[in-house]
PDB file of C-alpha atoms in Angstrom:
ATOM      1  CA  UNK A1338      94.847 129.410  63.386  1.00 84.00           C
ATOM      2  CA  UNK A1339      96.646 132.372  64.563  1.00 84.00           C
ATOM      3  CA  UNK A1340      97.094 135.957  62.403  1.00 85.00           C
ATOM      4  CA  UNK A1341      94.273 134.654  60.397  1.00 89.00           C
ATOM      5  CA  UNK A1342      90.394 135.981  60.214  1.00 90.00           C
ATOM      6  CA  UNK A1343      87.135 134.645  59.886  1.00 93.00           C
ATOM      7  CA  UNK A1344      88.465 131.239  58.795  1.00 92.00           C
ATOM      8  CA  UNK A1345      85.541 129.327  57.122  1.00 91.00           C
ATOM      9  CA  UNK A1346      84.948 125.313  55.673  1.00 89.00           C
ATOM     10  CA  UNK A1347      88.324 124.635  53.407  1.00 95.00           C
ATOM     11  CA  UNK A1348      89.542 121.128  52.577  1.00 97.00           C
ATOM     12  CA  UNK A1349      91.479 118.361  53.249  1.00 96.00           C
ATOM     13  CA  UNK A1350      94.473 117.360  50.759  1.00 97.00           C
ATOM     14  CA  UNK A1351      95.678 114.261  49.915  1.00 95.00           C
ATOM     15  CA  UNK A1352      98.543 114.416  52.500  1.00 96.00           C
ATOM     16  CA  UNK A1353      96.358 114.415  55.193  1.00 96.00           C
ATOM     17  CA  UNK A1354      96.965 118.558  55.794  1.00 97.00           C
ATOM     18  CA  UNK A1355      94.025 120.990  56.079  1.00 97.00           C
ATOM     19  CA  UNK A1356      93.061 124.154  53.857  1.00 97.00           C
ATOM     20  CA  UNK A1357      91.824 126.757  56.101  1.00 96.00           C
ATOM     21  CA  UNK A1358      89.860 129.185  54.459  1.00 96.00           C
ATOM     22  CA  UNK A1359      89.643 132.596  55.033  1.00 95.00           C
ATOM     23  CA  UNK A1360      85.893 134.760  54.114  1.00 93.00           C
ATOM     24  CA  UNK A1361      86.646 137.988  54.509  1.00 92.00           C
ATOM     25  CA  UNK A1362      88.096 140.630  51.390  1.00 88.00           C
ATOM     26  CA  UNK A1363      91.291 140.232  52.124  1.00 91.00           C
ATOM     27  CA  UNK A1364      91.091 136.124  53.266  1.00 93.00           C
ATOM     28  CA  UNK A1365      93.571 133.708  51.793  1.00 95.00           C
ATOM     29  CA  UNK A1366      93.637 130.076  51.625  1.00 96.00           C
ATOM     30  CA  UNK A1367      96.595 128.572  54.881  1.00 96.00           C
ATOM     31  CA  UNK A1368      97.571 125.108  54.638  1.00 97.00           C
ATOM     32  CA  UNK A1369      97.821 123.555  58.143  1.00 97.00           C
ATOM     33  CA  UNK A1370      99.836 120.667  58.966  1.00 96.00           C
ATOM     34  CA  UNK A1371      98.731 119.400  62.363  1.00 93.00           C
ATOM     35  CA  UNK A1372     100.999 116.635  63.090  1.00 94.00           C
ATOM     36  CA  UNK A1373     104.126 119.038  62.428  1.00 93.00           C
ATOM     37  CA  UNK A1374     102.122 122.237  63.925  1.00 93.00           C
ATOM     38  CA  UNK A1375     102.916 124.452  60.758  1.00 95.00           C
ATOM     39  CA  UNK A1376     100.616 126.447  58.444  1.00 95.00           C
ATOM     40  CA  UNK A1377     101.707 128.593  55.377  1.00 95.00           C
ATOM     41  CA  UNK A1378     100.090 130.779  53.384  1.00 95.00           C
ATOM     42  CA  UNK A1379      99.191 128.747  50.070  1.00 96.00           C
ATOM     43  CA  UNK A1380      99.120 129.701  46.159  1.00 95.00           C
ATOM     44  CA  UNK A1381      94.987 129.222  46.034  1.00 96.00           C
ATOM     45  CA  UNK A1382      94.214 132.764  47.300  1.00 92.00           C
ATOM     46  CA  UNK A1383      95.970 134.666  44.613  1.00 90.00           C
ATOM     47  CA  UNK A1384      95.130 138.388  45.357  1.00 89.00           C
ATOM     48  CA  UNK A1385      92.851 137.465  48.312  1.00 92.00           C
ATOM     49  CA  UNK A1386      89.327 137.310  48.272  1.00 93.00           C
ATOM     50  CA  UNK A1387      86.325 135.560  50.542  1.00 95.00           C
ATOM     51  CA  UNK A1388      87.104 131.969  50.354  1.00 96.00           C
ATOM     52  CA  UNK A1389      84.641 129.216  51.504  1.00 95.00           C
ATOM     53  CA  UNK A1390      86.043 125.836  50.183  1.00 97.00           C
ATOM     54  CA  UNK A1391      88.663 123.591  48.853  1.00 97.00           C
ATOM     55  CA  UNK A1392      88.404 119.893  46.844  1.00 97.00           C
ATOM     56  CA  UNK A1393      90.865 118.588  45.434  1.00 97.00           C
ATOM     57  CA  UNK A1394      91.360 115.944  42.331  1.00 97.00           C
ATOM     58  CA  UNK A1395      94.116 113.684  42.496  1.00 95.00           C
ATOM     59  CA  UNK A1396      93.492 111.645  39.803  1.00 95.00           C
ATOM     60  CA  UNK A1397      97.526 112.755  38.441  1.00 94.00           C
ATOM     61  CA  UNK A1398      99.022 112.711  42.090  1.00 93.00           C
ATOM     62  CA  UNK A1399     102.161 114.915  40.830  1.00 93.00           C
ATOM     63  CA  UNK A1400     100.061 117.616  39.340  1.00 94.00           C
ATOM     64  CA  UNK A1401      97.095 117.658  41.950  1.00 96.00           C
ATOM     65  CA  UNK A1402      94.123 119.869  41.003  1.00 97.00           C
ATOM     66  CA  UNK A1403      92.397 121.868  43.613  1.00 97.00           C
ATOM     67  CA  UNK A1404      89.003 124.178  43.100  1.00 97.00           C
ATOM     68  CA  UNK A1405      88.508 127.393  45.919  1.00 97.00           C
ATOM     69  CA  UNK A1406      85.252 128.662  45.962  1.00 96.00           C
ATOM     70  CA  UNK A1407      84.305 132.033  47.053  1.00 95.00           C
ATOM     71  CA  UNK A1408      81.585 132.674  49.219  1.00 94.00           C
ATOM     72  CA  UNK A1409      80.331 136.635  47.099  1.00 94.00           C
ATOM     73  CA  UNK A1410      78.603 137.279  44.804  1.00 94.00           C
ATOM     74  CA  UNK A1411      80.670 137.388  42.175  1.00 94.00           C
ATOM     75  CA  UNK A1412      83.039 134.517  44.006  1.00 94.00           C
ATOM     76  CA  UNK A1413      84.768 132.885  40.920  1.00 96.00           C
ATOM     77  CA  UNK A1414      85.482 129.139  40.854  1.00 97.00           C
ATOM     78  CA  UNK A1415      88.837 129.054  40.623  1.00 97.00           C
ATOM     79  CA  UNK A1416      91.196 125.902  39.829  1.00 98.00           C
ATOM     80  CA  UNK A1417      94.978 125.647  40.647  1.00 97.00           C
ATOM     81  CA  UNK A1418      96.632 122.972  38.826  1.00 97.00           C
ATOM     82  CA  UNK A1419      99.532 122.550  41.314  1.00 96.00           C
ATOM     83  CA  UNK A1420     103.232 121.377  39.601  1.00 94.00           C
ATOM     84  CA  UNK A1421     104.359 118.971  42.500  1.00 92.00           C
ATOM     85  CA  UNK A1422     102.765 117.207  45.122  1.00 93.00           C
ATOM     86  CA  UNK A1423     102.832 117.067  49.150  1.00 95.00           C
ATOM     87  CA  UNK A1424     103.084 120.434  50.974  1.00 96.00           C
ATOM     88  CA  UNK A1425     105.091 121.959  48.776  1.00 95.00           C
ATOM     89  CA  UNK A1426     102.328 121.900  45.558  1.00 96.00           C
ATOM     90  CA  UNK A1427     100.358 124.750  47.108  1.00 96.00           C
ATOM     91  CA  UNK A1428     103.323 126.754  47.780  1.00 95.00           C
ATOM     92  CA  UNK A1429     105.206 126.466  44.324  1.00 90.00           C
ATOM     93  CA  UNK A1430     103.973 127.379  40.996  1.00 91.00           C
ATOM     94  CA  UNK A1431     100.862 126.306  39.126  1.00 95.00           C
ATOM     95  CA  UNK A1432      98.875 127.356  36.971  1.00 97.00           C
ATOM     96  CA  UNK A1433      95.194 129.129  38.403  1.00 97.00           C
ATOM     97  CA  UNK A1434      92.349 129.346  36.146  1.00 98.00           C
ATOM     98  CA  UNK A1435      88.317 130.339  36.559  1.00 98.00           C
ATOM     99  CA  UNK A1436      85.633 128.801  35.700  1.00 98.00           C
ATOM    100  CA  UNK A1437      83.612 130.524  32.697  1.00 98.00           C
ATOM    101  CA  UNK A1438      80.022 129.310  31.345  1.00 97.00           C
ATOM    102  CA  UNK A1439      79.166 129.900  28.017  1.00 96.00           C
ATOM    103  CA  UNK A1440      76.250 131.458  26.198  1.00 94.00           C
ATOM    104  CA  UNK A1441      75.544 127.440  24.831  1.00 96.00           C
ATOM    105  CA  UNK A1442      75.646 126.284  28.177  1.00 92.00           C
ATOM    106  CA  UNK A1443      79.147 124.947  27.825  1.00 97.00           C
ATOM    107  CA  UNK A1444      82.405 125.719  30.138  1.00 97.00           C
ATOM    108  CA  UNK A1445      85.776 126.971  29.939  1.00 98.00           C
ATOM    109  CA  UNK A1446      88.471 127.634  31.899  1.00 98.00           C
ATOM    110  CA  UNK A1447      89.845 131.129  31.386  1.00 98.00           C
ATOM    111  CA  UNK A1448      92.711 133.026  32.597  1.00 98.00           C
ATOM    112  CA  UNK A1449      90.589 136.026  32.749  1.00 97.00           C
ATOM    113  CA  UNK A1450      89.684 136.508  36.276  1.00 96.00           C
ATOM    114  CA  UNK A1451      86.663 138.904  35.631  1.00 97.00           C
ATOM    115  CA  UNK A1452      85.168 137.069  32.804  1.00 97.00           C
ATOM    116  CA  UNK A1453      85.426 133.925  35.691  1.00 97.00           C
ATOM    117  CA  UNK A1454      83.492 136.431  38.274  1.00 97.00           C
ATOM    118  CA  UNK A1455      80.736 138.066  35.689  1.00 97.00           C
ATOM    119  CA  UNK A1456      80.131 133.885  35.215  1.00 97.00           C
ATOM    120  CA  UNK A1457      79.815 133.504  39.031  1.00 97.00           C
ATOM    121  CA  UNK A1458      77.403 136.133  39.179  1.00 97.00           C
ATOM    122  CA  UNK A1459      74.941 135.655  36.614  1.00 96.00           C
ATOM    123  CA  UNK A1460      74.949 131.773  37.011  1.00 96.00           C
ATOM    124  CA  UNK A1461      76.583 130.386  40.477  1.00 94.00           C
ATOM    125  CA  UNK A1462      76.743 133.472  43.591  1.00 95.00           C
ATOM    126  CA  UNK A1463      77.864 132.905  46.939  1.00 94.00           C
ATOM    127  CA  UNK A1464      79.299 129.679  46.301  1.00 92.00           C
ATOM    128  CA  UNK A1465      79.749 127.812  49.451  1.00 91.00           C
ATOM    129  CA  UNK A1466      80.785 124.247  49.235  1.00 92.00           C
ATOM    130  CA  UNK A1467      82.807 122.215  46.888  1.00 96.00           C
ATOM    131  CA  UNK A1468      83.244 118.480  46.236  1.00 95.00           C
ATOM    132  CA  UNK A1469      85.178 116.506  43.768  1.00 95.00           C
ATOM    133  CA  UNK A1470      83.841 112.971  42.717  1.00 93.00           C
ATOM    134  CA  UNK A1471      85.709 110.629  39.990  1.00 91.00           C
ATOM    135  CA  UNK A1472      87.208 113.429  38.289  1.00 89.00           C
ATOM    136  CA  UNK A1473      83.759 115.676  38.029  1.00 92.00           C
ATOM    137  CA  UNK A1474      83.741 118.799  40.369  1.00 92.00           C
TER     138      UNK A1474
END
């Protein structure tokens, strides 16, 4: 994938395109269409960070969910709830959240990026892989 660096595992959408992940500070998420030869720079990176992995539910095939992890220590989970589907969902708005654990052992999603990263830390670090089964992540 050219004018990209240190692309890592990513994820496979339900369009049949690839998410190529970058791990490096700066990495963002590229969705790669093979058949068509075309990759764009998708909504799942957000500021950038070191990502490791995309799944995707598509349980609601017009609002498809998709979950990045981040491969650092404090790598929050984060979940992009895309408005649309096909190529254009990662590339139009959405709504991105993070995943929080609670003091009670319950979850959240929160808006707040560095409550979703101070979670990552003390309970789920260098998150590598991803996988989304009958709507449970």
């Amino acid at each position: 994938l050219t004018g990209t660096t240190d692309n890592c595992g990513g994820g496979l959408t339900p369009w049949n395109t690839w998410v190529s992940c970058e791990e490096y500070e700066d990495g963002q998420c590229w969705q790669v269409d093979p058949i068509n030869e075309k990759a764009e720079e998708t909504k799942l990176g957000g500021d950038g960070g070191r990502y490791e992995s995309v799944a995707v539910d598509n349980r609601n095939p017009t609002n498809p969910v998709f979950f990045t992890t981040e491969d650092h220590e404090k790598g929050a989970l984060r979940r992009f709830v895309a408005n649309g589907d096909g190529w254009d969902a990662l590339h139009s708005d959405g709504e991105t959240t993070f995943l929080n654990i609670l003091k009670d052992s319950t979850f959240e999603w929160t808006t707040d990026e560095d409550e979703g990263q101070k979670s990552a830390k003390k309970h789920f670090p260098n998150t590598e892989g991803v996988q989304v089964h009958e709507g449970k992540v």
